[in-house]
PDB file of C-alpha atoms in Angstrom:
ATOM      1  CA  UNK C   1      95.803 126.678  64.648  1.00 64.00           C
ATOM      2  CA  UNK C   2      93.536 125.605  67.525  1.00 87.00           C
ATOM      3  CA  UNK C   3      93.616 127.819  70.757  1.00 92.00           C
ATOM      4  CA  UNK C   4      95.345 124.986  72.690  1.00 94.00           C
ATOM      5  CA  UNK C   5      98.002 124.652  70.051  1.00 94.00           C
ATOM      6  CA  UNK C   6      98.506 128.514  70.000  1.00 94.00           C
ATOM      7  CA  UNK C   7      98.847 128.362  73.730  1.00 94.00           C
ATOM      8  CA  UNK C   8     101.596 125.830  73.988  1.00 95.00           C
ATOM      9  CA  UNK C   9     103.515 126.930  70.968  1.00 95.00           C
ATOM     10  CA  UNK C  10     103.989 130.305  72.944  1.00 95.00           C
ATOM     11  CA  UNK C  11     106.386 128.423  75.215  1.00 96.00           C
ATOM     12  CA  UNK C  12     108.836 127.936  72.106  1.00 96.00           C
ATOM     13  CA  UNK C  13     111.898 130.061  72.685  1.00 96.00           C
ATOM     14  CA  UNK C  14     111.307 130.583  76.228  1.00 96.00           C
ATOM     15  CA  UNK C  15     114.314 129.813  78.756  1.00 94.00           C
ATOM     16  CA  UNK C  16     113.577 126.681  80.515  1.00 90.00           C
ATOM     17  CA  UNK C  17     116.746 126.643  82.546  1.00 87.00           C
ATOM     18  CA  UNK C  18     118.855 130.011  82.988  1.00 90.00           C
ATOM     19  CA  UNK C  19     122.694 129.704  82.773  1.00 92.00           C
ATOM     20  CA  UNK C  20     123.643 127.564  85.825  1.00 91.00           C
ATOM     21  CA  UNK C  21     127.162 126.229  86.569  1.00 94.00           C
ATOM     22  CA  UNK C  22     127.983 122.610  87.506  1.00 93.00           C
ATOM     23  CA  UNK C  23     128.748 122.312  91.170  1.00 93.00           C
ATOM     24  CA  UNK C  24     132.364 121.013  90.628  1.00 95.00           C
ATOM     25  CA  UNK C  25     135.385 121.356  88.128  1.00 97.00           C
ATOM     26  CA  UNK C  26     135.879 118.519  85.756  1.00 97.00           C
ATOM     27  CA  UNK C  27     138.062 116.063  87.675  1.00 97.00           C
ATOM     28  CA  UNK C  28     139.919 112.968  87.308  1.00 97.00           C
ATOM     29  CA  UNK C  29     138.130 110.990  90.118  1.00 97.00           C
ATOM     30  CA  UNK C  30     134.795 111.334  88.562  1.00 97.00           C
ATOM     31  CA  UNK C  31     136.218 110.447  85.077  1.00 97.00           C
ATOM     32  CA  UNK C  32     137.866 107.208  86.597  1.00 97.00           C
ATOM     33  CA  UNK C  33     134.601 106.267  88.204  1.00 96.00           C
ATOM     34  CA  UNK C  34     132.698 106.829  84.796  1.00 95.00           C
ATOM     35  CA  UNK C  35     135.199 105.049  82.346  1.00 95.00           C
ATOM     36  CA  UNK C  36     135.359 102.030  84.762  1.00 94.00           C
ATOM     37  CA  UNK C  37     131.616 101.924  85.029  1.00 90.00           C
ATOM     38  CA  UNK C  38     131.183 102.254  81.147  1.00 90.00           C
ATOM     39  CA  UNK C  39     134.107  99.808  80.605  1.00 90.00           C
ATOM     40  CA  UNK C  40     135.985 102.474  78.403  1.00 92.00           C
ATOM     41  CA  UNK C  41     139.489 101.533  78.295  1.00 93.00           C
ATOM     42  CA  UNK C  42     140.994 104.344  76.059  1.00 96.00           C
ATOM     43  CA  UNK C  43     144.112 105.479  77.881  1.00 97.00           C
ATOM     44  CA  UNK C  44     143.637 109.124  76.975  1.00 97.00           C
ATOM     45  CA  UNK C  45     141.037 109.654  79.884  1.00 98.00           C
ATOM     46  CA  UNK C  46     143.281 109.172  82.604  1.00 97.00           C
ATOM     47  CA  UNK C  47     146.907 109.179  81.220  1.00 97.00           C
ATOM     48  CA  UNK C  48     148.501 112.498  80.320  1.00 97.00           C
ATOM     49  CA  UNK C  49     151.309 110.842  78.086  1.00 97.00           C
ATOM     50  CA  UNK C  50     148.885 108.873  76.280  1.00 97.00           C
ATOM     51  CA  UNK C  51     146.656 111.929  75.784  1.00 97.00           C
ATOM     52  CA  UNK C  52     149.673 113.861  74.322  1.00 97.00           C
ATOM     53  CA  UNK C  53     150.681 111.186  72.022  1.00 97.00           C
ATOM     54  CA  UNK C  54     147.310 111.859  70.156  1.00 97.00           C
ATOM     55  CA  UNK C  55     148.004 115.367  69.829  1.00 97.00           C
ATOM     56  CA  UNK C  56     146.120 116.567  72.964  1.00 97.00           C
ATOM     57  CA  UNK C  57     147.588 118.862  75.741  1.00 96.00           C
ATOM     58  CA  UNK C  58     146.862 116.248  78.222  1.00 97.00           C
ATOM     59  CA  UNK C  59     144.214 113.812  79.556  1.00 97.00           C
ATOM     60  CA  UNK C  60     140.613 114.803  78.494  1.00 98.00           C
ATOM     61  CA  UNK C  61     137.014 113.922  79.865  1.00 97.00           C
ATOM     62  CA  UNK C  62     134.757 111.570  77.815  1.00 97.00           C
ATOM     63  CA  UNK C  63     132.662 113.473  75.633  1.00 96.00           C
ATOM     64  CA  UNK C  64     129.520 111.802  76.736  1.00 93.00           C
ATOM     65  CA  UNK C  65     130.045 113.261  80.408  1.00 96.00           C
ATOM     66  CA  UNK C  66     129.270 116.498  79.407  1.00 95.00           C
ATOM     67  CA  UNK C  67     126.105 116.156  80.994  1.00 93.00           C
ATOM     68  CA  UNK C  68     127.573 114.888  84.355  1.00 95.00           C
ATOM     69  CA  UNK C  69     129.403 118.062  85.147  1.00 96.00           C
ATOM     70  CA  UNK C  70     126.120 120.127  85.185  1.00 94.00           C
ATOM     71  CA  UNK C  71     123.947 117.608  87.338  1.00 91.00           C
ATOM     72  CA  UNK C  72     122.278 118.968  90.449  1.00 84.00           C
ATOM     73  CA  UNK C  73     123.481 117.900  93.856  1.00 82.00           C
ATOM     74  CA  UNK C  74     121.248 115.774  96.020  1.00 77.00           C
ATOM     75  CA  UNK C  75     120.872 118.339  98.758  1.00 81.00           C
ATOM     76  CA  UNK C  76     119.787 120.889  95.777  1.00 76.00           C
ATOM     77  CA  UNK C  77     117.212 118.320  94.478  1.00 71.00           C
ATOM     78  CA  UNK C  78     115.648 117.276  97.827  1.00 68.00           C
ATOM     79  CA  UNK C  79     115.294 121.241  98.577  1.00 72.00           C
ATOM     80  CA  UNK C  80     113.071 121.601  95.387  1.00 65.00           C
ATOM     81  CA  UNK C  81     115.491 124.438  94.141  1.00 67.00           C
ATOM     82  CA  UNK C  82     113.754 123.994  90.616  1.00 65.00           C
ATOM     83  CA  UNK C  83     115.097 126.818  88.442  1.00 60.00           C
ATOM     84  CA  UNK C  84     112.216 126.441  85.983  1.00 79.00           C
ATOM     85  CA  UNK C  85     108.756 128.027  86.328  1.00 86.00           C
ATOM     86  CA  UNK C  86     108.443 127.505  82.536  1.00 91.00           C
ATOM     87  CA  UNK C  87     108.679 123.994  82.525  1.00 87.00           C
ATOM     88  CA  UNK C  88     106.216 123.763  85.650  1.00 87.00           C
ATOM     89  CA  UNK C  89     103.672 125.998  83.762  1.00 91.00           C
ATOM     90  CA  UNK C  90     104.264 124.043  80.460  1.00 92.00           C
ATOM     91  CA  UNK C  91     103.354 120.687  82.101  1.00 89.00           C
ATOM     92  CA  UNK C  92     100.449 122.208  83.985  1.00 89.00           C
ATOM     93  CA  UNK C  93      99.023 123.550  80.469  1.00 93.00           C
ATOM     94  CA  UNK C  94      99.584 120.173  78.892  1.00 92.00           C
ATOM     95  CA  UNK C  95      98.105 118.288  82.008  1.00 88.00           C
ATOM     96  CA  UNK C  96      95.100 120.305  81.844  1.00 89.00           C
ATOM     97  CA  UNK C  97      94.199 119.053  78.341  1.00 91.00           C
ATOM     98  CA  UNK C  98      94.594 115.438  79.725  1.00 89.00           C
ATOM     99  CA  UNK C  99      98.088 114.959  78.326  1.00 91.00           C
ATOM    100  CA  UNK C 100      99.369 113.487  81.481  1.00 86.00           C
ATOM    101  CA  UNK C 101     101.973 110.707  80.484  1.00 85.00           C
ATOM    102  CA  UNK C 102     105.287 111.083  79.293  1.00 86.00           C
ATOM    103  CA  UNK C 103     107.963 108.838  77.506  1.00 84.00           C
ATOM    104  CA  UNK C 104     111.351 110.051  76.571  1.00 83.00           C
ATOM    105  CA  UNK C 105     111.836 109.305  72.809  1.00 85.00           C
ATOM    106  CA  UNK C 106     115.505 110.374  72.054  1.00 89.00           C
ATOM    107  CA  UNK C 107     118.581 112.355  72.712  1.00 91.00           C
ATOM    108  CA  UNK C 108     120.660 114.076  70.216  1.00 94.00           C
ATOM    109  CA  UNK C 109     124.166 115.027  71.269  1.00 94.00           C
ATOM    110  CA  UNK C 110     126.727 117.075  69.071  1.00 97.00           C
ATOM    111  CA  UNK C 111     130.130 117.663  70.561  1.00 97.00           C
ATOM    112  CA  UNK C 112     132.354 120.468  69.741  1.00 97.00           C
ATOM    113  CA  UNK C 113     135.184 121.205  72.472  1.00 96.00           C
ATOM    114  CA  UNK C 114     136.924 118.565  74.687  1.00 97.00           C
ATOM    115  CA  UNK C 115     136.912 118.993  78.457  1.00 97.00           C
ATOM    116  CA  UNK C 116     140.070 118.652  80.523  1.00 97.00           C
ATOM    117  CA  UNK C 117     140.494 118.479  84.363  1.00 97.00           C
ATOM    118  CA  UNK C 118     140.064 121.784  86.162  1.00 97.00           C
ATOM    119  CA  UNK C 119     137.388 123.148  83.568  1.00 97.00           C
ATOM    120  CA  UNK C 120     134.099 124.194  84.557  1.00 97.00           C
ATOM    121  CA  UNK C 121     130.871 123.566  82.796  1.00 97.00           C
ATOM    122  CA  UNK C 122     127.515 125.642  82.643  1.00 97.00           C
ATOM    123  CA  UNK C 123     124.110 124.622  80.987  1.00 96.00           C
ATOM    124  CA  UNK C 124     121.473 126.659  79.473  1.00 96.00           C
ATOM    125  CA  UNK C 125     118.257 125.012  78.452  1.00 96.00           C
ATOM    126  CA  UNK C 126     115.505 126.524  76.175  1.00 97.00           C
ATOM    127  CA  UNK C 127     112.229 125.095  74.577  1.00 96.00           C
ATOM    128  CA  UNK C 128     113.133 124.641  71.057  1.00 97.00           C
ATOM    129  CA  UNK C 129     109.967 123.096  69.411  1.00 96.00           C
ATOM    130  CA  UNK C 130     106.427 121.854  70.424  1.00 96.00           C
ATOM    131  CA  UNK C 131     104.753 119.734  67.762  1.00 95.00           C
ATOM    132  CA  UNK C 132     101.258 119.698  66.634  1.00 95.00           C
ATOM    133  CA  UNK C 133      99.140 117.093  68.047  1.00 94.00           C
ATOM    134  CA  UNK C 134     100.348 113.581  66.852  1.00 93.00           C
ATOM    135  CA  UNK C 135      98.763 110.418  66.836  1.00 91.00           C
ATOM    136  CA  UNK C 136     101.238 107.684  68.266  1.00 86.00           C
ATOM    137  CA  UNK C 137     101.117 103.978  69.367  1.00 79.00           C
ATOM    138  CA  UNK C 138     100.687 105.068  72.972  1.00 79.00           C
ATOM    139  CA  UNK C 139      98.177 107.616  72.444  1.00 84.00           C
ATOM    140  CA  UNK C 140      97.752 111.140  70.842  1.00 92.00           C
ATOM    141  CA  UNK C 141     100.246 113.649  72.130  1.00 93.00           C
ATOM    142  CA  UNK C 142     102.753 116.404  71.610  1.00 95.00           C
ATOM    143  CA  UNK C 143     106.348 116.043  71.234  1.00 96.00           C
ATOM    144  CA  UNK C 144     108.527 118.692  73.259  1.00 96.00           C
ATOM    145  CA  UNK C 145     111.907 119.251  72.232  1.00 97.00           C
ATOM    146  CA  UNK C 146     114.456 121.173  74.593  1.00 96.00           C
ATOM    147  CA  UNK C 147     117.750 122.404  73.452  1.00 97.00           C
ATOM    148  CA  UNK C 148     120.698 122.105  75.954  1.00 96.00           C
ATOM    149  CA  UNK C 149     123.880 124.107  75.477  1.00 97.00           C
ATOM    150  CA  UNK C 150     126.959 123.257  77.437  1.00 97.00           C
ATOM    151  CA  UNK C 151     129.764 125.850  77.697  1.00 97.00           C
ATOM    152  CA  UNK C 152     133.214 125.752  79.412  1.00 97.00           C
ATOM    153  CA  UNK C 153     134.603 128.826  81.617  1.00 94.00           C
ATOM    154  CA  UNK C 154     136.153 130.198  78.317  1.00 95.00           C
ATOM    155  CA  UNK C 155     132.792 130.632  76.884  1.00 95.00           C
ATOM    156  CA  UNK C 156     133.201 127.877  74.296  1.00 97.00           C
ATOM    157  CA  UNK C 157     130.453 125.550  73.403  1.00 97.00           C
ATOM    158  CA  UNK C 158     131.318 122.290  74.508  1.00 97.00           C
ATOM    159  CA  UNK C 159     128.251 120.315  73.318  1.00 97.00           C
ATOM    160  CA  UNK C 160     124.494 120.577  72.346  1.00 97.00           C
ATOM    161  CA  UNK C 161     121.928 118.212  73.332  1.00 96.00           C
ATOM    162  CA  UNK C 162     118.351 117.929  71.944  1.00 96.00           C
ATOM    163  CA  UNK C 163     116.123 116.336  74.433  1.00 93.00           C
ATOM    164  CA  UNK C 164     112.764 114.964  73.064  1.00 95.00           C
ATOM    165  CA  UNK C 165     109.759 113.721  74.976  1.00 93.00           C
ATOM    166  CA  UNK C 166     106.333 112.723  74.031  1.00 92.00           C
ATOM    167  CA  UNK C 167     103.588 114.009  76.332  1.00 92.00           C
ATOM    168  CA  UNK C 168     100.413 112.237  75.638  1.00 90.00           C
ATOM    169  CA  UNK C 169      96.870 110.579  76.503  1.00 88.00           C
ATOM    170  CA  UNK C 170      96.980 107.167  77.476  1.00 75.00           C
ATOM    171  CA  UNK C 171      94.886 105.081  75.095  1.00 67.00           C
ATOM    172  CA  UNK C 172      91.346 104.533  76.565  1.00 60.00           C
ATOM    173  CA  UNK C 173      91.914 107.622  79.098  1.00 55.00           C
ATOM    174  CA  UNK C 174      89.020 109.407  77.111  1.00 51.00           C
ATOM    175  CA  UNK C 175      86.594 106.576  78.002  1.00 47.00           C
ATOM    176  CA  UNK C 176      86.429 107.560  81.643  1.00 43.00           C
ATOM    177  CA  UNK C 177      83.521 109.832  82.350  1.00 39.00           C
ATOM    178  CA  UNK C 178      83.998 110.106  85.941  1.00 42.00           C
ATOM    179  CA  UNK C 179      86.413 112.449  87.605  1.00 43.00           C
ATOM    180  CA  UNK C 180      89.458 111.508  89.531  1.00 43.00           C
ATOM    181  CA  UNK C 181      88.627 110.722  93.337  1.00 43.00           C
ATOM    182  CA  UNK C 182      90.156 113.033  95.436  1.00 44.00           C
ATOM    183  CA  UNK C 183      90.274 110.756  98.485  1.00 45.00           C
ATOM    184  CA  UNK C 184      91.467 107.154  98.972  1.00 46.00           C
ATOM    185  CA  UNK C 185      89.151 104.244  99.178  1.00 55.00           C
ATOM    186  CA  UNK C 186      88.816 102.929  95.523  1.00 62.00           C
ATOM    187  CA  UNK C 187      90.487 102.712  92.389  1.00 66.00           C
ATOM    188  CA  UNK C 188      90.270 106.049  90.353  1.00 68.00           C
ATOM    189  CA  UNK C 189      88.069 105.355  87.283  1.00 70.00           C
ATOM    190  CA  UNK C 190      90.089 104.936  84.130  1.00 74.00           C
ATOM    191  CA  UNK C 191      92.553 102.636  82.519  1.00 81.00           C
ATOM    192  CA  UNK C 192      96.074 102.583  83.694  1.00 84.00           C
ATOM    193  CA  UNK C 193      98.714 103.988  81.352  1.00 83.00           C
ATOM    194  CA  UNK C 194      99.826 101.560  78.409  1.00 82.00           C
ATOM    195  CA  UNK C 195     103.289 100.069  78.642  1.00 85.00           C
ATOM    196  CA  UNK C 196     105.510 101.292  75.604  1.00 82.00           C
ATOM    197  CA  UNK C 197     105.514  97.649  73.839  1.00 85.00           C
ATOM    198  CA  UNK C 198     108.596  96.858  71.612  1.00 87.00           C
ATOM    199  CA  UNK C 199     110.413  93.851  70.231  1.00 89.00           C
ATOM    200  CA  UNK C 200     112.282  93.559  73.602  1.00 92.00           C
ATOM    201  CA  UNK C 201     109.676  93.547  75.998  1.00 93.00           C
ATOM    202  CA  UNK C 202     106.348  92.334  74.162  1.00 93.00           C
ATOM    203  CA  UNK C 203     106.804  88.779  75.226  1.00 96.00           C
ATOM    204  CA  UNK C 204     107.024  89.616  78.872  1.00 96.00           C
ATOM    205  CA  UNK C 205     103.618  91.449  78.938  1.00 95.00           C
ATOM    206  CA  UNK C 206     102.052  88.567  76.936  1.00 95.00           C
ATOM    207  CA  UNK C 207     103.134  86.052  79.459  1.00 96.00           C
ATOM    208  CA  UNK C 208     101.675  88.235  82.247  1.00 96.00           C
ATOM    209  CA  UNK C 209      98.329  88.060  80.395  1.00 94.00           C
ATOM    210  CA  UNK C 210      98.653  84.411  80.914  1.00 95.00           C
ATOM    211  CA  UNK C 211      99.374  84.771  84.790  1.00 96.00           C
ATOM    212  CA  UNK C 212     103.080  83.856  83.918  1.00 96.00           C
ATOM    213  CA  UNK C 213     105.986  85.693  85.160  1.00 97.00           C
ATOM    214  CA  UNK C 214     109.116  84.828  83.223  1.00 97.00           C
ATOM    215  CA  UNK C 215     112.664  85.939  83.542  1.00 97.00           C
ATOM    216  CA  UNK C 216     114.834  86.561  80.515  1.00 97.00           C
ATOM    217  CA  UNK C 217     117.784  84.151  80.251  1.00 97.00           C
ATOM    218  CA  UNK C 218     120.989  84.202  78.197  1.00 97.00           C
ATOM    219  CA  UNK C 219     121.129  81.066  76.566  1.00 97.00           C
ATOM    220  CA  UNK C 220     124.872  81.558  75.957  1.00 96.00           C
ATOM    221  CA  UNK C 221     125.922  81.781  79.906  1.00 96.00           C
ATOM    222  CA  UNK C 222     122.587  81.318  81.572  1.00 96.00           C
ATOM    223  CA  UNK C 223     122.440  84.717  83.359  1.00 96.00           C
ATOM    224  CA  UNK C 224     119.075  86.003  84.189  1.00 97.00           C
ATOM    225  CA  UNK C 225     118.097  89.446  83.586  1.00 96.00           C
ATOM    226  CA  UNK C 226     115.685  92.111  84.037  1.00 95.00           C
ATOM    227  CA  UNK C 227     114.519  94.646  82.805  1.00 93.00           C
ATOM    228  CA  UNK C 228     114.364  92.881  79.361  1.00 95.00           C
ATOM    229  CA  UNK C 229     116.870  93.677  76.726  1.00 93.00           C
ATOM    230  CA  UNK C 230     118.221  92.460  73.368  1.00 94.00           C
ATOM    231  CA  UNK C 231     121.824  91.739  74.861  1.00 95.00           C
ATOM    232  CA  UNK C 232     123.420  89.912  77.571  1.00 94.00           C
ATOM    233  CA  UNK C 233     125.173  92.323  79.802  1.00 91.00           C
ATOM    234  CA  UNK C 234     127.774  89.475  80.790  1.00 93.00           C
ATOM    235  CA  UNK C 235     128.576  87.983  77.674  1.00 95.00           C
ATOM    236  CA  UNK C 236     127.107  90.154  75.012  1.00 94.00           C
ATOM    237  CA  UNK C 237     125.256  87.437  73.308  1.00 95.00           C
ATOM    238  CA  UNK C 238     122.022  88.200  71.486  1.00 95.00           C
ATOM    239  CA  UNK C 239     120.487  84.702  72.100  1.00 96.00           C
ATOM    240  CA  UNK C 240     117.940  84.114  75.077  1.00 96.00           C
ATOM    241  CA  UNK C 241     115.016  82.459  75.940  1.00 97.00           C
ATOM    242  CA  UNK C 242     112.830  82.753  79.274  1.00 97.00           C
ATOM    243  CA  UNK C 243     112.278  80.877  82.575  1.00 96.00           C
ATOM    244  CA  UNK C 244     109.228  80.737  84.605  1.00 96.00           C
ATOM    245  CA  UNK C 245     109.838  82.422  88.049  1.00 96.00           C
ATOM    246  CA  UNK C 246     108.611  80.737  91.076  1.00 96.00           C
ATOM    247  CA  UNK C 247     106.890  83.989  92.330  1.00 95.00           C
ATOM    248  CA  UNK C 248     108.378  84.094  95.688  1.00 96.00           C
ATOM    249  CA  UNK C 249     110.644  86.971  96.829  1.00 96.00           C
ATOM    250  CA  UNK C 250     111.334  89.435  99.410  1.00 97.00           C
ATOM    251  CA  UNK C 251     110.544  93.392  99.608  1.00 96.00           C
ATOM    252  CA  UNK C 252     113.903  94.872  98.718  1.00 96.00           C
ATOM    253  CA  UNK C 253     112.855  98.554  98.979  1.00 96.00           C
ATOM    254  CA  UNK C 254     109.435 100.400  98.694  1.00 95.00           C
ATOM    255  CA  UNK C 255     107.618 103.711  98.287  1.00 95.00           C
ATOM    256  CA  UNK C 256     104.060 104.552  99.135  1.00 93.00           C
ATOM    257  CA  UNK C 257     102.722 107.353  96.620  1.00 90.00           C
ATOM    258  CA  UNK C 258      99.952 109.692  97.583  1.00 87.00           C
ATOM    259  CA  UNK C 259     100.094 112.181  94.651  1.00 77.00           C
ATOM    260  CA  UNK C 260      99.666 113.085  91.974  1.00 75.00           C
ATOM    261  CA  UNK C 261      96.606 110.481  91.532  1.00 79.00           C
ATOM    262  CA  UNK C 262      96.125 109.234  88.170  1.00 81.00           C
ATOM    263  CA  UNK C 263      93.455 107.090  86.695  1.00 79.00           C
ATOM    264  CA  UNK C 264      93.654 103.285  86.970  1.00 84.00           C
ATOM    265  CA  UNK C 265      95.289 103.220  90.447  1.00 88.00           C
ATOM    266  CA  UNK C 266      94.050 102.753  94.171  1.00 88.00           C
ATOM    267  CA  UNK C 267      95.851 105.453  96.669  1.00 90.00           C
ATOM    268  CA  UNK C 268      97.715 105.222  98.929  1.00 91.00           C
ATOM    269  CA  UNK C 269      99.721 103.085  96.398  1.00 93.00           C
ATOM    270  CA  UNK C 270     102.493 100.864  97.408  1.00 96.00           C
ATOM    271  CA  UNK C 271     105.443 100.520  94.921  1.00 96.00           C
ATOM    272  CA  UNK C 272     107.934  98.017  95.835  1.00 96.00           C
ATOM    273  CA  UNK C 273     111.258  96.678  94.267  1.00 96.00           C
ATOM    274  CA  UNK C 274     110.805  92.874  94.904  1.00 97.00           C
ATOM    275  CA  UNK C 275     113.937  90.799  94.742  1.00 97.00           C
ATOM    276  CA  UNK C 276     112.944  87.269  93.235  1.00 97.00           C
ATOM    277  CA  UNK C 277     114.402  84.373  94.674  1.00 96.00           C
ATOM    278  CA  UNK C 278     115.957  83.697  91.210  1.00 96.00           C
ATOM    279  CA  UNK C 279     117.820  86.925  92.048  1.00 95.00           C
ATOM    280  CA  UNK C 280     116.739  89.471  89.639  1.00 96.00           C
ATOM    281  CA  UNK C 281     114.485  92.481  90.722  1.00 96.00           C
ATOM    282  CA  UNK C 282     111.275  94.197  89.371  1.00 96.00           C
ATOM    283  CA  UNK C 283     108.966  96.952  90.442  1.00 96.00           C
ATOM    284  CA  UNK C 284     105.405  96.017  91.189  1.00 96.00           C
ATOM    285  CA  UNK C 285     102.529  97.033  93.378  1.00 96.00           C
ATOM    286  CA  UNK C 286     101.954  95.350  96.650  1.00 95.00           C
ATOM    287  CA  UNK C 287      98.281  94.060  97.245  1.00 93.00           C
ATOM    288  CA  UNK C 288      96.625  92.573 100.472  1.00 92.00           C
ATOM    289  CA  UNK C 289      98.586  94.926 102.971  1.00 93.00           C
ATOM    290  CA  UNK C 290      98.512  98.518 104.397  1.00 93.00           C
ATOM    291  CA  UNK C 291     101.102 100.668 103.589  1.00 93.00           C
ATOM    292  CA  UNK C 292     102.316 100.906 107.386  1.00 92.00           C
ATOM    293  CA  UNK C 293     102.890  97.078 107.463  1.00 94.00           C
ATOM    294  CA  UNK C 294     105.009  96.707 104.611  1.00 95.00           C
ATOM    295  CA  UNK C 295     108.593  96.000 105.795  1.00 95.00           C
ATOM    296  CA  UNK C 296     111.987  95.912 103.916  1.00 95.00           C
ATOM    297  CA  UNK C 297     113.067  92.103 103.743  1.00 95.00           C
ATOM    298  CA  UNK C 298     109.561  90.701 104.277  1.00 95.00           C
ATOM    299  CA  UNK C 299     108.625  87.750 102.324  1.00 96.00           C
ATOM    300  CA  UNK C 300     106.191  87.999  99.276  1.00 96.00           C
ATOM    301  CA  UNK C 301     104.510  85.858  96.824  1.00 97.00           C
ATOM    302  CA  UNK C 302     102.961  86.488  93.296  1.00 96.00           C
ATOM    303  CA  UNK C 303      99.591  88.151  92.902  1.00 96.00           C
ATOM    304  CA  UNK C 304      98.265  89.611  89.703  1.00 96.00           C
ATOM    305  CA  UNK C 305      96.479  92.662  88.660  1.00 93.00           C
ATOM    306  CA  UNK C 306      94.015  92.252  85.772  1.00 92.00           C
ATOM    307  CA  UNK C 307      93.656  96.139  85.174  1.00 88.00           C
ATOM    308  CA  UNK C 308      91.521  95.746  81.931  1.00 86.00           C
ATOM    309  CA  UNK C 309      91.035  93.231  79.297  1.00 86.00           C
ATOM    310  CA  UNK C 310      94.238  94.326  77.562  1.00 87.00           C
ATOM    311  CA  UNK C 311      96.629  94.670  80.672  1.00 91.00           C
ATOM    312  CA  UNK C 312      97.600  92.372  83.090  1.00 94.00           C
ATOM    313  CA  UNK C 313     100.401  93.136  85.591  1.00 95.00           C
ATOM    314  CA  UNK C 314     102.349  91.256  88.228  1.00 97.00           C
ATOM    315  CA  UNK C 315     101.952  92.349  91.950  1.00 96.00           C
ATOM    316  CA  UNK C 316     102.971  90.826  95.289  1.00 97.00           C
ATOM    317  CA  UNK C 317     101.244  90.123  98.539  1.00 95.00           C
ATOM    318  CA  UNK C 318     102.426  89.065 101.858  1.00 95.00           C
ATOM    319  CA  UNK C 319     103.721  85.248 101.675  1.00 92.00           C
ATOM    320  CA  UNK C 320     101.428  82.891 103.894  1.00 79.00           C
ATOM    321  CA  UNK C 321     102.839  82.146 106.757  1.00 62.00           C
ATOM    322  CA  UNK C 322     104.158  78.401 107.044  1.00 57.00           C
ATOM    323  CA  UNK C 323     102.313  77.638 110.493  1.00 50.00           C
ATOM    324  CA  UNK C 324      98.991  79.126 109.138  1.00 43.00           C
TER     325      UNK C 324
END
């Protein structure tokens, strides 16, 4: 076993999140919001009589809401009250060896006890397993599996969840010989992270290499959709084609990234949500403008970033004024 593998394996079994209780009890208003959003029409979640007819004591919460009851509040998140120094140390160790990129691979839930309004839910999370180095389509990396255990206030296990992510070195990153720039003023040497290509999105990136921005369209009902996916959210049809976007749109929202600085990007980095005139939105970089000049609602037009021979991405620049 290599010295590095020994170092990261030492994190196995460590408590990632000590037992923390959710901020609110299981409650009917939240259940109502969830089932309406998910389109789950089972009456056992909101109707006590319907639930009793199935042998239950009353209405229950959907099993998949287990995680909802332990989510951190907005204020807690913004205050950076992160309970996990273990996770911070693990990520720093992986980053130090170049495993700087991450993609979620799977979530395995197992349910044991139903929750009812009034129950409180706690969460404990441990690092269960860190794999040996694996070669994947995204690059070499390590799979990190954590085990979350949800309990009610009677100390009964409600559910367990194994959450697995891949921490990997982007393909081509080993080719960069220069160190990352510490100040802005030019792109940091190296290749941008590779997209996770699959059967549902490969066509979009292939069109981008031809400098074509396409939008997926349901051929059954005509609804446009982005991000790409196998099924229409409006009519559930699996049949689709694409239309070419005009390339015109407006800035719906944006952020300016300063850190962390990773290869292939120039900082400060403007990342915007662009609302295309066709109605769909996508996230892209902005070019030809300073961060303090970007405004919500400003008109933009399509540009292209030819990051390297294998990767072309759409970007947007301020639209030329008609009177110019």
